[in-house]
């Protein structure tokens, strides 16, 4: 499979486990990606179709990406596939609030539960 040297290959995984790969530029933001995926929704994802691109959220390495974060800012590698989760969610968790509470309860900080 040919990958352009200046593009980033993202494999997006839905909660259902279905995956699809897309090519993006390093200048594309999380909001741009959500809009592109919404506008080009894969046919085999029909059951998971959402009503608006504004509720699509990307999760990378256990963290929600805010809409203005670009792929370049994440320093993702060219020519390799990067895996992210794609979920439908109205709002993002407050930065650190949830993690802080979990840390106080368990003493650990690297736990991610997706419902």
Protein backbone atom coordinates (compact mmCIF):
# COMPACT_ATOMS: atom_id res chain seq x y z
CA UNK A 1 0.00 0.00 0.00
CA UNK A 2 1.50 3.31 -1.08
CA UNK A 3 1.62 6.14 1.46
CA UNK A 4 2.48 9.70 0.55
CA UNK A 5 5.64 10.79 2.33
CA UNK A 6 4.08 13.98 3.69
CA UNK A 7 0.80 12.50 4.85
CA UNK A 8 -0.24 10.69 8.00
CA UNK A 9 -2.18 7.45 7.79
CA UNK A 10 -4.79 7.22 10.55
CA UNK A 11 -6.58 4.01 11.39
CA UNK A 12 -9.73 5.03 13.21
CA UNK A 13 -11.44 2.50 15.48
CA UNK A 14 -15.08 2.76 16.53
CA UNK A 15 -16.36 1.48 19.88
CA UNK A 16 -17.92 -1.40 17.92
CA UNK A 17 -14.42 -2.42 16.81
CA UNK A 18 -14.88 -1.46 13.15
CA UNK A 19 -11.86 0.26 11.60
CA UNK A 20 -11.11 2.40 8.57
CA UNK A 21 -7.94 4.09 7.37
CA UNK A 22 -7.73 7.69 6.16
CA UNK A 23 -4.86 9.88 4.94
CA UNK A 24 -4.44 13.35 6.44
CA UNK A 25 -2.01 16.24 6.29
CA UNK A 26 0.04 17.27 9.37
CA UNK A 27 -1.87 20.59 9.26
CA UNK A 28 -5.23 18.87 9.73
CA UNK A 29 -6.77 19.40 13.15
CA UNK A 30 -8.91 16.99 15.16
CA UNK A 31 -11.97 19.05 14.10
CA UNK A 32 -10.92 18.81 10.41
CA UNK A 33 -10.59 15.03 10.76
CA UNK A 34 -14.01 14.70 12.41
CA UNK A 35 -15.59 16.74 9.58
CA UNK A 36 -13.80 14.72 6.87
CA UNK A 37 -14.84 11.38 8.40
CA UNK A 38 -18.42 12.61 8.84
CA UNK A 39 -18.54 13.79 5.20
CA UNK A 40 -16.99 10.50 3.97
CA UNK A 41 -18.69 8.11 6.40
CA UNK A 42 -17.80 4.53 5.40
CA UNK A 43 -20.70 2.42 4.18
CA UNK A 44 -19.88 -0.41 6.57
CA UNK A 45 -20.12 2.04 9.50
CA UNK A 46 -23.77 2.78 8.68
CA UNK A 47 -25.06 1.52 12.04
CA UNK A 48 -22.78 3.94 13.88
CA UNK A 49 -23.71 7.03 11.79
CA UNK A 50 -23.90 10.20 13.90
CA UNK A 51 -26.06 13.29 13.42
CA UNK A 52 -23.24 15.85 13.37
CA UNK A 53 -19.44 16.01 12.98
CA UNK A 54 -19.36 18.19 16.11
CA UNK A 55 -19.87 15.20 18.41
CA UNK A 56 -17.10 13.06 16.89
CA UNK A 57 -14.08 12.91 19.20
CA UNK A 58 -10.66 11.44 18.64
CA UNK A 59 -8.80 9.61 21.38
CA UNK A 60 -5.05 9.21 21.01
CA UNK A 61 -2.97 7.37 23.63
CA UNK A 62 -5.86 7.49 26.07
CA UNK A 63 -6.49 11.23 25.75
CA UNK A 64 -9.27 13.14 24.04
CA UNK A 65 -7.93 15.50 21.39
CA UNK A 66 -9.33 19.01 21.41
CA UNK A 67 -10.60 20.28 18.07
CA UNK A 68 -7.72 22.66 17.36
CA UNK A 69 -4.90 20.11 17.91
CA UNK A 70 -3.15 19.30 14.61
CA UNK A 71 -1.60 15.98 13.69
CA UNK A 72 1.73 17.78 13.23
CA UNK A 73 1.60 18.99 16.84
CA UNK A 74 1.31 15.36 17.96
CA UNK A 75 4.52 14.57 16.01
CA UNK A 76 2.93 11.57 14.33
CA UNK A 77 5.23 9.62 12.00
CA UNK A 78 4.89 9.83 8.22
CA UNK A 79 4.57 6.57 6.32
CA UNK A 80 3.37 4.61 9.34
CA UNK A 81 -0.15 3.92 10.51
CA UNK A 82 -1.26 5.71 13.67
CA UNK A 83 -4.25 4.27 15.51
CA UNK A 84 -6.86 6.50 17.13
CA UNK A 85 -10.29 5.80 18.57
CA UNK A 86 -13.30 7.67 17.23
CA UNK A 87 -16.24 8.14 19.60
CA UNK A 88 -19.48 10.12 19.58
CA UNK A 89 -19.57 12.38 22.60
CA UNK A 90 -21.24 15.75 23.15
CA UNK A 91 -18.61 17.26 25.44
CA UNK A 92 -15.02 16.61 26.35
CA UNK A 93 -14.06 15.90 29.93
CA UNK A 94 -12.56 18.84 31.76
CA UNK A 95 -8.77 18.72 31.44
CA UNK A 96 -7.25 16.84 34.40
CA UNK A 97 -10.40 16.89 36.56
CA UNK A 98 -11.30 13.25 35.95
CA UNK A 99 -7.70 12.06 36.07
CA UNK A 100 -7.12 14.00 39.26
CA UNK A 101 -10.09 12.32 40.96
CA UNK A 102 -8.97 8.87 39.80
CA UNK A 103 -5.44 9.52 41.02
CA UNK A 104 -6.67 10.49 44.48
CA UNK A 105 -8.81 7.35 44.70
CA UNK A 106 -6.40 4.75 43.33
CA UNK A 107 -2.99 6.36 43.29
CA UNK A 108 -2.70 5.49 39.59
CA UNK A 109 -3.16 7.78 36.63
CA UNK A 110 -2.98 5.73 33.44
CA UNK A 111 -6.45 4.20 33.31
CA UNK A 112 -8.90 4.85 30.51
CA UNK A 113 -12.47 3.54 30.49
CA UNK A 114 -14.63 4.13 27.41
CA UNK A 115 -18.33 3.47 27.89
